[in-house]
């Protein structure tokens, strides 16, 4: 630090001289407050000095490093711990934290600065020998301590055991911090900033880890930070939930640490640069402002609520449910809206309108739209591109992001996403089993599906939101991103019992953290609606939710802590209809209906329940000279995206003329959220809610002229729902359907109700159809299978309840199974999957099947997911062993070693216009698969089309 020039009243010591030779500072005049002056004599440790507002720390403390790049060729290869603590505090100062009411900003910044206090330890400082602080801790030990506690664990020890006398006054009992356990909620949130809560030490660390010099340095460092920030006591507002605070703080500190750890935004600095804490703090604040702007995480000014004409100027007349969303009185505090209405009623626009009203009222800073599949998320993203800018003031730049496993492959997303800042190359991991914060930040922000949770408007699969309520890394950050947004869950009927429980947990967390939500469905059973509303109200602390009594349809329900209102709505003009339904006895009858539609020049679709059934039907049509368009999930991603675009072009809202003539054979990928319109629609038997969804694609746009068939009719391939069906009633007729939907009684009840009525009367009879299928009698011979399915559903729900985080525990290790090796998928995995990365030989090298500008993207576009029962290995063709090793090596360490990611080498079959692929199946037998861009991956022994 060197000689400093002080006021004439003070004779300062020279910090370059040895400790024993430094003179005592003498106060010549008494006009310097003792509160501003502290000096330890040589029998103690002298660490900081404050003179007339200038805070100084002994130069030895600046030698403690917080970030380091060992082996770096740059002049400065480490960043002082104090500088890093101030960097992160400065980011937290600038981040929005509306949910943390009652805490002064300076107090929050002070606490956030303490997040890395565990780095004041011999064990951590020894991780970078070249940066070892010799002046403070003496010579570097010859031997490291075996498996010492990590710095976040030591940080919790510091906060709970070493600093209590310095921090207690900031968390007074009279201010709501009534116990050690209450303060512990905060300490765990501060310490657990690397993605998971940390477990407290069972015994105090020994001197090889935390020596007396460390203890004194840490305490004096905290005293210096207190002098800088002058934190005020944190007085909790009446009724504050410390558990909610712990989740908020954990997400905030993680977010701030990531941004504050980016060397691009906070370059390493020399220890001397931190000597004047006030000056460095102002510098950090300026850097943080630039970093937050570059990261695109600051709130954007929201446009005032202007009704549907502002958001959707093309809508001439709002539908009844849209009018409700525009005019309904919003309750105080977080609220949940459940909108049940017909396909094509404008539910999505109603949800967006209501979300914007909540945003304009200061209840949220953005929104996240969660959907069941990648295809539906892609379609919604396209719809949001036009509307998103109108949510915010003109001239502002808001971020719109897509969130699902293949989001970066969606062309529209790659065109609109804000560019990533340049990432510096982080250091190698310094602590075993953990990446540095910069590595974590780079990995997170490079994954656009994750970044969407922090964007102003995100669209993605429900999985990205559900990960916030599972014990996976950075769940608290996901929850923080969602808490500031209106959460819109579309197609809420589409989730199985496993995901249902996760959604209920998500609603509890979201409500408890202060967020509002909107749920959309065309076919929501009453029991599920009750559960969803009950979970949200539970998160608000409502112990006895009001009873739901309305059975009308369409229906809009708005619930909050003060109560709920159920409002029946009229159907949108032109949507009400009595749709005739006719049963087709088998696949042969369906093929005949498709031939007839083809001859008439109609746009026709057959929605089948398995990929194998789709491919079998396609083969049967080709044998008759009819070339169908095939769409399912077993395509390489490149081909799947192209086919999805072609399906929307030929059968979407804007399709017309001869382009519409053709036959589409598809799986469930077309039944939700895609705006498709067919003249003829055939469906395999499915649960009633899904049949109604599929029927919504039949004559969807009633104003379309020139249809080649006189009227709509839903055709359903189904066995006859006789009074006493045999045990194989479903399996004998539709084996693929029986493999997907395990409860034949559920389908039997739906088929009986549907064919007895002979029509779907929308909207007045939809609710009764759904309830008739969901509840009722079970034929004796179907009882065993129904009971088994019921047991499987209960087990799945129970498994999910065991896996989701427990809100009541707060952000602690007891809130879930946080062990690093714990696998907690968002979807039930009865059938484990493997990912095939398709490769072809080009110019002597194995390259991705797909072509793209970036090799990483090309490999992702070449992926297919298949059942591990069907493929467990892909043998390398003779002579390509070297090329295969080189190809896998290019995937990176994690993917190249992943046992469920296989290199699948395609060999051309020119006569078939496709490729062959040698694989090994589950039982060890070898098989040959085929792949082509028209049909996708063809597995052996496909199910019969008849």
PDB file of N, CA and C in Angstrom, residues 201-281:
ATOM      1  N   UNK A 201     -20.793 -27.732   9.370  1.00  0.00           N
ATOM      2  CA  UNK A 201     -19.726 -28.586   9.887  1.00  0.00           C
ATOM      3  C   UNK A 201     -20.152 -29.191  11.227  1.00  0.00           C
ATOM      4  N   UNK A 202     -19.789 -30.430  11.428  1.00  0.00           N
ATOM      5  CA  UNK A 202     -20.125 -31.084  12.706  1.00  0.00           C
ATOM      6  C   UNK A 202     -19.144 -30.710  13.803  1.00  0.00           C
ATOM      7  N   UNK A 203     -17.917 -30.338  13.420  1.00  0.00           N
ATOM      8  CA  UNK A 203     -16.908 -29.903  14.400  1.00  0.00           C
ATOM      9  C   UNK A 203     -16.212 -28.659  13.865  1.00  0.00           C
ATOM     10  N   UNK A 204     -15.676 -27.870  14.748  1.00  0.00           N
ATOM     11  CA  UNK A 204     -14.978 -26.657  14.351  1.00  0.00           C
ATOM     12  C   UNK A 204     -13.717 -27.015  13.551  1.00  0.00           C
ATOM     13  N   UNK A 205     -13.392 -26.250  12.506  1.00  0.00           N
ATOM     14  CA  UNK A 205     -12.183 -26.539  11.728  1.00  0.00           C
ATOM     15  C   UNK A 205     -10.928 -26.283  12.553  1.00  0.00           C
ATOM     16  N   UNK A 206      -9.934 -27.124  12.353  1.00  0.00           N
ATOM     17  CA  UNK A 206      -8.690 -26.996  13.095  1.00  0.00           C
ATOM     18  C   UNK A 206      -7.803 -25.902  12.547  1.00  0.00           C
ATOM     19  N   UNK A 207      -6.666 -25.657  13.204  1.00  0.00           N
ATOM     20  CA  UNK A 207      -5.775 -24.557  12.806  1.00  0.00           C
ATOM     21  C   UNK A 207      -5.156 -24.739  11.429  1.00  0.00           C
ATOM     22  N   UNK A 208      -5.101 -25.975  10.917  1.00  0.00           N
ATOM     23  CA  UNK A 208      -4.563 -26.170   9.573  1.00  0.00           C
ATOM     24  C   UNK A 208      -5.538 -25.647   8.512  1.00  0.00           C
ATOM     25  N   UNK A 209      -6.762 -25.431   8.929  1.00  0.00           N
ATOM     26  CA  UNK A 209      -7.776 -24.912   8.014  1.00  0.00           C
ATOM     27  C   UNK A 209      -8.092 -23.462   8.344  1.00  0.00           C
ATOM     28  N   UNK A 210      -8.362 -23.198   9.614  1.00  0.00           N
ATOM     29  CA  UNK A 210      -8.736 -21.856  10.047  1.00  0.00           C
ATOM     30  C   UNK A 210      -7.877 -21.491  11.248  1.00  0.00           C
ATOM     31  N   UNK A 211      -6.762 -20.818  10.973  1.00  0.00           N
ATOM     32  CA  UNK A 211      -5.825 -20.467  12.030  1.00  0.00           C
ATOM     33  C   UNK A 211      -6.246 -19.156  12.687  1.00  0.00           C
ATOM     34  N   UNK A 212      -5.532 -18.777  13.738  1.00  0.00           N
ATOM     35  CA  UNK A 212      -5.862 -17.535  14.436  1.00  0.00           C
ATOM     36  C   UNK A 212      -5.657 -16.322  13.543  1.00  0.00           C
ATOM     37  N   UNK A 213      -4.629 -16.357  12.710  1.00  0.00           N
ATOM     38  CA  UNK A 213      -4.426 -15.253  11.763  1.00  0.00           C
ATOM     39  C   UNK A 213      -5.626 -15.130  10.822  1.00  0.00           C
ATOM     40  N   UNK A 214      -6.149 -16.263  10.371  1.00  0.00           N
ATOM     41  CA  UNK A 214      -7.343 -16.242   9.507  1.00  0.00           C
ATOM     42  C   UNK A 214      -8.521 -15.642  10.255  1.00  0.00           C
ATOM     43  N   UNK A 215      -8.697 -16.072  11.488  1.00  0.00           N
ATOM     44  CA  UNK A 215      -9.837 -15.596  12.266  1.00  0.00           C
ATOM     45  C   UNK A 215      -9.769 -14.083  12.462  1.00  0.00           C
ATOM     46  N   UNK A 216      -8.589 -13.581  12.817  1.00  0.00           N
ATOM     47  CA  UNK A 216      -8.476 -12.151  13.030  1.00  0.00           C
ATOM     48  C   UNK A 216      -8.648 -11.396  11.716  1.00  0.00           C
ATOM     49  N   UNK A 217      -8.076 -11.934  10.630  1.00  0.00           N
ATOM     50  CA  UNK A 217      -8.196 -11.279   9.336  1.00  0.00           C
ATOM     51  C   UNK A 217      -9.655 -11.224   8.894  1.00  0.00           C
ATOM     52  N   UNK A 218     -10.374 -12.336   9.084  1.00  0.00           N
ATOM     53  CA  UNK A 218     -11.773 -12.358   8.678  1.00  0.00           C
ATOM     54  C   UNK A 218     -12.615 -11.390   9.466  1.00  0.00           C
ATOM     55  N   UNK A 219     -12.402 -11.330  10.783  1.00  0.00           N
ATOM     56  CA  UNK A 219     -13.176 -10.405  11.611  1.00  0.00           C
ATOM     57  C   UNK A 219     -12.883  -8.962  11.243  1.00  0.00           C
ATOM     58  N   UNK A 220     -11.621  -8.668  11.031  1.00  0.00           N
ATOM     59  CA  UNK A 220     -11.283  -7.291  10.690  1.00  0.00           C
ATOM     60  C   UNK A 220     -11.786  -6.932   9.294  1.00  0.00           C
ATOM     61  N   UNK A 221     -11.794  -7.911   8.408  1.00  0.00           N
ATOM     62  CA  UNK A 221     -12.349  -7.674   7.080  1.00  0.00           C
ATOM     63  C   UNK A 221     -13.837  -7.317   7.187  1.00  0.00           C
ATOM     64  N   UNK A 222     -14.555  -8.031   8.032  1.00  0.00           N
ATOM     65  CA  UNK A 222     -15.980  -7.749   8.220  1.00  0.00           C
ATOM     66  C   UNK A 222     -16.174  -6.387   8.875  1.00  0.00           C
ATOM     67  N   UNK A 223     -15.327  -6.046   9.855  1.00  0.00           N
ATOM     68  CA  UNK A 223     -15.413  -4.724  10.468  1.00  0.00           C
ATOM     69  C   UNK A 223     -15.190  -3.627   9.431  1.00  0.00           C
ATOM     70  N   UNK A 224     -14.240  -3.857   8.537  1.00  0.00           N
ATOM     71  CA  UNK A 224     -14.002  -2.884   7.476  1.00  0.00           C
ATOM     72  C   UNK A 224     -15.198  -2.726   6.556  1.00  0.00           C
ATOM     73  N   UNK A 225     -15.836  -3.842   6.214  1.00  0.00           N
ATOM     74  CA  UNK A 225     -17.028  -3.781   5.365  1.00  0.00           C
ATOM     75  C   UNK A 225     -18.168  -3.073   6.085  1.00  0.00           C
ATOM     76  N   UNK A 226     -18.268  -3.279   7.391  1.00  0.00           N
ATOM     77  CA  UNK A 226     -19.303  -2.569   8.145  1.00  0.00           C
ATOM     78  C   UNK A 226     -19.055  -1.065   8.127  1.00  0.00           C
ATOM     79  N   UNK A 227     -17.808  -0.672   8.234  1.00  0.00           N
ATOM     80  CA  UNK A 227     -17.489   0.749   8.176  1.00  0.00           C
ATOM     81  C   UNK A 227     -17.819   1.328   6.800  1.00  0.00           C
ATOM     82  N   UNK A 228     -17.601   0.525   5.765  1.00  0.00           N
ATOM     83  CA  UNK A 228     -17.870   1.006   4.404  1.00  0.00           C
ATOM     84  C   UNK A 228     -19.372   1.144   4.159  1.00  0.00           C
ATOM     85  N   UNK A 229     -20.120   0.089   4.454  1.00  0.00           N
ATOM     86  CA  UNK A 229     -21.543   0.066   4.089  1.00  0.00           C
ATOM     87  C   UNK A 229     -22.439   0.732   5.135  1.00  0.00           C
ATOM     88  N   UNK A 230     -21.968   0.816   6.378  1.00  0.00           N
ATOM     89  CA  UNK A 230     -22.804   1.322   7.465  1.00  0.00           C
ATOM     90  C   UNK A 230     -24.200   0.694   7.419  1.00  0.00           C
ATOM     91  N   UNK A 231     -24.264  -0.643   7.453  1.00  0.00           N
ATOM     92  CA  UNK A 231     -25.562  -1.313   7.331  1.00  0.00           C
ATOM     93  C   UNK A 231     -26.475  -0.987   8.510  1.00  0.00           C
ATOM     94  N   UNK A 232     -27.741  -0.827   8.218  1.00  0.00           N
ATOM     95  CA  UNK A 232     -28.754  -0.604   9.243  1.00  0.00           C
ATOM     96  C   UNK A 232     -29.405  -1.932   9.594  1.00  0.00           C
ATOM     97  N   UNK A 233     -30.001  -2.033  10.756  1.00  0.00           N
ATOM     98  CA  UNK A 233     -30.688  -3.279  11.116  1.00  0.00           C
ATOM     99  C   UNK A 233     -31.790  -3.612  10.116  1.00  0.00           C
ATOM    100  N   UNK A 234     -31.940  -4.908   9.836  1.00  0.00           N
ATOM    101  CA  UNK A 234     -32.973  -5.385   8.927  1.00  0.00           C
ATOM    102  C   UNK A 234     -34.209  -5.698   9.768  1.00  0.00           C
ATOM    103  N   UNK A 235     -35.229  -4.865   9.644  1.00  0.00           N
ATOM    104  CA  UNK A 235     -36.481  -5.036  10.371  1.00  0.00           C
ATOM    105  C   UNK A 235     -37.484  -5.699   9.428  1.00  0.00           C
ATOM    106  N   UNK A 236     -37.881  -6.906   9.755  1.00  0.00           N
ATOM    107  CA  UNK A 236     -38.807  -7.640   8.891  1.00  0.00           C
ATOM    108  C   UNK A 236     -40.216  -7.074   9.022  1.00  0.00           C
ATOM    109  N   UNK A 237     -40.895  -6.837   7.897  1.00  0.00           N
ATOM    110  CA  UNK A 237     -42.303  -6.435   7.973  1.00  0.00           C
ATOM    111  C   UNK A 237     -43.132  -7.521   8.662  1.00  0.00           C
ATOM    112  N   UNK A 238     -44.208  -7.117   9.295  1.00  0.00           N
ATOM    113  CA  UNK A 238     -45.066  -8.062   9.999  1.00  0.00           C
ATOM    114  C   UNK A 238     -45.566  -9.129   9.032  1.00  0.00           C
ATOM    115  N   UNK A 239     -45.464 -10.377   9.439  1.00  0.00           N
ATOM    116  CA  UNK A 239     -45.945 -11.478   8.599  1.00  0.00           C
ATOM    117  C   UNK A 239     -44.927 -11.980   7.591  1.00  0.00           C
ATOM    118  N   UNK A 240     -43.692 -11.495   7.658  1.00  0.00           N
ATOM    119  CA  UNK A 240     -42.665 -11.946   6.709  1.00  0.00           C
ATOM    120  C   UNK A 240     -42.400 -13.430   6.865  1.00  0.00           C
ATOM    121  N   UNK A 241     -42.152 -14.098   5.755  1.00  0.00           N
ATOM    122  CA  UNK A 241     -41.859 -15.528   5.751  1.00  0.00           C
ATOM    123  C   UNK A 241     -40.365 -15.713   5.538  1.00  0.00           C
ATOM    124  N   UNK A 242     -39.675 -16.159   6.577  1.00  0.00           N
ATOM    125  CA  UNK A 242     -38.224 -16.326   6.475  1.00  0.00           C
ATOM    126  C   UNK A 242     -37.849 -17.385   5.456  1.00  0.00           C
ATOM    127  N   UNK A 243     -38.737 -18.356   5.232  1.00  0.00           N
ATOM    128  CA  UNK A 243     -38.431 -19.371   4.222  1.00  0.00           C
ATOM    129  C   UNK A 243     -38.408 -18.739   2.840  1.00  0.00           C
ATOM    130  N   UNK A 244     -39.376 -17.869   2.562  1.00  0.00           N
ATOM    131  CA  UNK A 244     -39.387 -17.176   1.278  1.00  0.00           C
ATOM    132  C   UNK A 244     -38.143 -16.320   1.129  1.00  0.00           C
ATOM    133  N   UNK A 245     -37.758 -15.648   2.220  1.00  0.00           N
ATOM    134  CA  UNK A 245     -36.565 -14.802   2.178  1.00  0.00           C
ATOM    135  C   UNK A 245     -35.335 -15.643   1.853  1.00  0.00           C
ATOM    136  N   UNK A 246     -35.245 -16.843   2.421  1.00  0.00           N
ATOM    137  CA  UNK A 246     -34.067 -17.680   2.174  1.00  0.00           C
ATOM    138  C   UNK A 246     -33.965 -18.074   0.712  1.00  0.00           C
ATOM    139  N   UNK A 247     -35.094 -18.400   0.084  1.00  0.00           N
ATOM    140  CA  UNK A 247     -35.048 -18.759  -1.334  1.00  0.00           C
ATOM    141  C   UNK A 247     -34.699 -17.541  -2.188  1.00  0.00           C
ATOM    142  N   UNK A 248     -35.278 -16.387  -1.852  1.00  0.00           N
ATOM    143  CA  UNK A 248     -34.961 -15.167  -2.601  1.00  0.00           C
ATOM    144  C   UNK A 248     -33.483 -14.821  -2.493  1.00  0.00           C
ATOM    145  N   UNK A 249     -32.960 -14.832  -1.264  1.00  0.00           N
ATOM    146  CA  UNK A 249     -31.552 -14.460  -1.050  1.00  0.00           C
ATOM    147  C   UNK A 249     -30.630 -15.435  -1.772  1.00  0.00           C
ATOM    148  N   UNK A 250     -30.923 -16.730  -1.689  1.00  0.00           N
ATOM    149  CA  UNK A 250     -30.075 -17.730  -2.352  1.00  0.00           C
ATOM    150  C   UNK A 250     -30.000 -17.470  -3.850  1.00  0.00           C
ATOM    151  N   UNK A 251     -31.139 -17.182  -4.468  1.00  0.00           N
ATOM    152  CA  UNK A 251     -31.134 -16.892  -5.902  1.00  0.00           C
ATOM    153  C   UNK A 251     -30.427 -15.598  -6.215  1.00  0.00           C
ATOM    154  N   UNK A 252     -30.636 -14.565  -5.393  1.00  0.00           N
ATOM    155  CA  UNK A 252     -30.003 -13.267  -5.625  1.00  0.00           C
ATOM    156  C   UNK A 252     -28.488 -13.369  -5.517  1.00  0.00           C
ATOM    157  N   UNK A 253     -27.989 -14.041  -4.472  1.00  0.00           N
ATOM    158  CA  UNK A 253     -26.540 -14.121  -4.278  1.00  0.00           C
ATOM    159  C   UNK A 253     -25.893 -14.926  -5.402  1.00  0.00           C
ATOM    160  N   UNK A 254     -26.525 -16.019  -5.811  1.00  0.00           N
ATOM    161  CA  UNK A 254     -25.985 -16.799  -6.930  1.00  0.00           C
ATOM    162  C   UNK A 254     -25.911 -15.945  -8.183  1.00  0.00           C
ATOM    163  N   UNK A 255     -26.975 -15.232  -8.461  1.00  0.00           N
ATOM    164  CA  UNK A 255     -27.028 -14.380  -9.653  1.00  0.00           C
ATOM    165  C   UNK A 255     -25.935 -13.313  -9.595  1.00  0.00           C
ATOM    166  N   UNK A 256     -25.822 -12.647  -8.447  1.00  0.00           N
ATOM    167  CA  UNK A 256     -24.820 -11.598  -8.306  1.00  0.00           C
ATOM    168  C   UNK A 256     -23.410 -12.159  -8.388  1.00  0.00           C
ATOM    169  N   UNK A 257     -23.190 -13.337  -7.791  1.00  0.00           N
ATOM    170  CA  UNK A 257     -21.854 -13.944  -7.800  1.00  0.00           C
ATOM    171  C   UNK A 257     -21.435 -14.305  -9.219  1.00  0.00           C
ATOM    172  N   UNK A 258     -22.386 -14.811  -9.993  1.00  0.00           N
ATOM    173  CA  UNK A 258     -22.035 -15.160 -11.376  1.00  0.00           C
ATOM    174  C   UNK A 258     -21.619 -13.936 -12.166  1.00  0.00           C
ATOM    175  N   UNK A 259     -22.420 -12.902 -12.098  1.00  0.00           N
ATOM    176  CA  UNK A 259     -22.094 -11.703 -12.869  1.00  0.00           C
ATOM    177  C   UNK A 259     -20.818 -11.065 -12.321  1.00  0.00           C
ATOM    178  N   UNK A 260     -20.692 -11.017 -10.998  1.00  0.00           N
ATOM    179  CA  UNK A 260     -19.510 -10.422 -10.393  1.00  0.00           C
ATOM    180  C   UNK A 260     -18.245 -11.230 -10.570  1.00  0.00           C
ATOM    181  N   UNK A 261     -18.381 -12.484 -11.007  1.00  0.00           N
ATOM    182  CA  UNK A 261     -17.214 -13.344 -11.229  1.00  0.00           C
ATOM    183  C   UNK A 261     -16.733 -13.311 -12.668  1.00  0.00           C
ATOM    184  N   UNK A 262     -17.458 -12.658 -13.539  1.00  0.00           N
ATOM    185  CA  UNK A 262     -17.056 -12.616 -14.944  1.00  0.00           C
ATOM    186  C   UNK A 262     -15.865 -11.701 -15.120  1.00  0.00           C
ATOM    187  N   UNK A 263     -14.736 -12.275 -15.493  1.00  0.00           N
ATOM    188  CA  UNK A 263     -13.521 -11.485 -15.623  1.00  0.00           C
ATOM    189  C   UNK A 263     -13.641 -10.456 -16.736  1.00  0.00           C
ATOM    190  N   UNK A 264     -14.496 -10.741 -17.724  1.00  0.00           N
ATOM    191  CA  UNK A 264     -14.720  -9.778 -18.798  1.00  0.00           C
ATOM    192  C   UNK A 264     -15.286  -8.480 -18.242  1.00  0.00           C
ATOM    193  N   UNK A 265     -16.169  -8.598 -17.273  1.00  0.00           N
ATOM    194  CA  UNK A 265     -16.829  -7.428 -16.708  1.00  0.00           C
ATOM    195  C   UNK A 265     -16.107  -6.878 -15.487  1.00  0.00           C
ATOM    196  N   UNK A 266     -15.404  -7.740 -14.753  1.00  0.00           N
ATOM    197  CA  UNK A 266     -14.670  -7.329 -13.557  1.00  0.00           C
ATOM    198  C   UNK A 266     -13.241  -7.853 -13.667  1.00  0.00           C
ATOM    199  N   UNK A 267     -12.381  -7.138 -14.414  1.00  0.00           N
ATOM    200  CA  UNK A 267     -11.003  -7.605 -14.622  1.00  0.00           C
ATOM    201  C   UNK A 267     -10.257  -7.703 -13.293  1.00  0.00           C
ATOM    202  N   UNK A 268      -9.330  -8.663 -13.256  1.00  0.00           N
ATOM    203  CA  UNK A 268      -8.501  -8.808 -12.070  1.00  0.00           C
ATOM    204  C   UNK A 268      -7.752  -7.497 -11.817  1.00  0.00           C
ATOM    205  N   UNK A 269      -7.589  -7.212 -10.551  1.00  0.00           N
ATOM    206  CA  UNK A 269      -6.941  -5.959 -10.176  1.00  0.00           C
ATOM    207  C   UNK A 269      -5.825  -6.234  -9.187  1.00  0.00           C
ATOM    208  N   UNK A 270      -4.883  -5.300  -9.071  1.00  0.00           N
ATOM    209  CA  UNK A 270      -3.768  -5.457  -8.143  1.00  0.00           C
ATOM    210  C   UNK A 270      -4.222  -5.173  -6.716  1.00  0.00           C
ATOM    211  N   UNK A 271      -3.582  -5.794  -5.723  1.00  0.00           N
ATOM    212  CA  UNK A 271      -3.969  -5.550  -4.327  1.00  0.00           C
ATOM    213  C   UNK A 271      -3.963  -4.077  -3.943  1.00  0.00           C
ATOM    214  N   UNK A 272      -3.006  -3.312  -4.465  1.00  0.00           N
ATOM    215  CA  UNK A 272      -2.948  -1.885  -4.120  1.00  0.00           C
ATOM    216  C   UNK A 272      -4.204  -1.132  -4.532  1.00  0.00           C
ATOM    217  N   UNK A 273      -4.895  -1.641  -5.564  1.00  0.00           N
ATOM    218  CA  UNK A 273      -6.075  -0.932  -6.054  1.00  0.00           C
ATOM    219  C   UNK A 273      -7.246  -1.005  -5.084  1.00  0.00           C
ATOM    220  N   UNK A 274      -7.176  -1.917  -4.102  1.00  0.00           N
ATOM    221  CA  UNK A 274      -8.272  -2.063  -3.151  1.00  0.00           C
ATOM    222  C   UNK A 274      -7.946  -1.364  -1.836  1.00  0.00           C
ATOM    223  N   UNK A 275      -6.780  -0.750  -1.758  1.00  0.00           N
ATOM    224  CA  UNK A 275      -6.357  -0.151  -0.494  1.00  0.00           C
ATOM    225  C   UNK A 275      -7.338   0.920  -0.036  1.00  0.00           C
ATOM    226  N   UNK A 276      -7.835   1.694  -0.981  1.00  0.00           N
ATOM    227  CA  UNK A 276      -8.850   2.694  -0.655  1.00  0.00           C
ATOM    228  C   UNK A 276     -10.211   2.070  -0.958  1.00  0.00           C
ATOM    229  N   UNK A 277     -10.881   1.540   0.066  1.00  0.00           N
ATOM    230  CA  UNK A 277     -12.121   0.797  -0.146  1.00  0.00           C
ATOM    231  C   UNK A 277     -13.214   1.666  -0.759  1.00  0.00           C
ATOM    232  N   UNK A 278     -13.313   2.904  -0.327  1.00  0.00           N
ATOM    233  CA  UNK A 278     -14.351   3.783  -0.855  1.00  0.00           C
ATOM    234  C   UNK A 278     -14.183   3.964  -2.353  1.00  0.00           C
ATOM    235  N   UNK A 279     -12.953   4.220  -2.760  1.00  0.00           N
ATOM    236  CA  UNK A 279     -12.696   4.437  -4.186  1.00  0.00           C
ATOM    237  C   UNK A 279     -12.969   3.175  -4.983  1.00  0.00           C
ATOM    238  N   UNK A 280     -12.536   2.017  -4.451  1.00  0.00           N
ATOM    239  CA  UNK A 280     -12.793   0.778  -5.195  1.00  0.00           C
ATOM    240  C   UNK A 280     -14.283   0.481  -5.243  1.00  0.00           C
ATOM    241  N   UNK A 281     -14.991   0.769  -4.162  1.00  0.00           N
ATOM    242  CA  UNK A 281     -16.434   0.513  -4.159  1.00  0.00           C
ATOM    243  C   UNK A 281     -17.134   1.324  -5.253  1.00  0.00           C
TER     244      UNK A 281
END
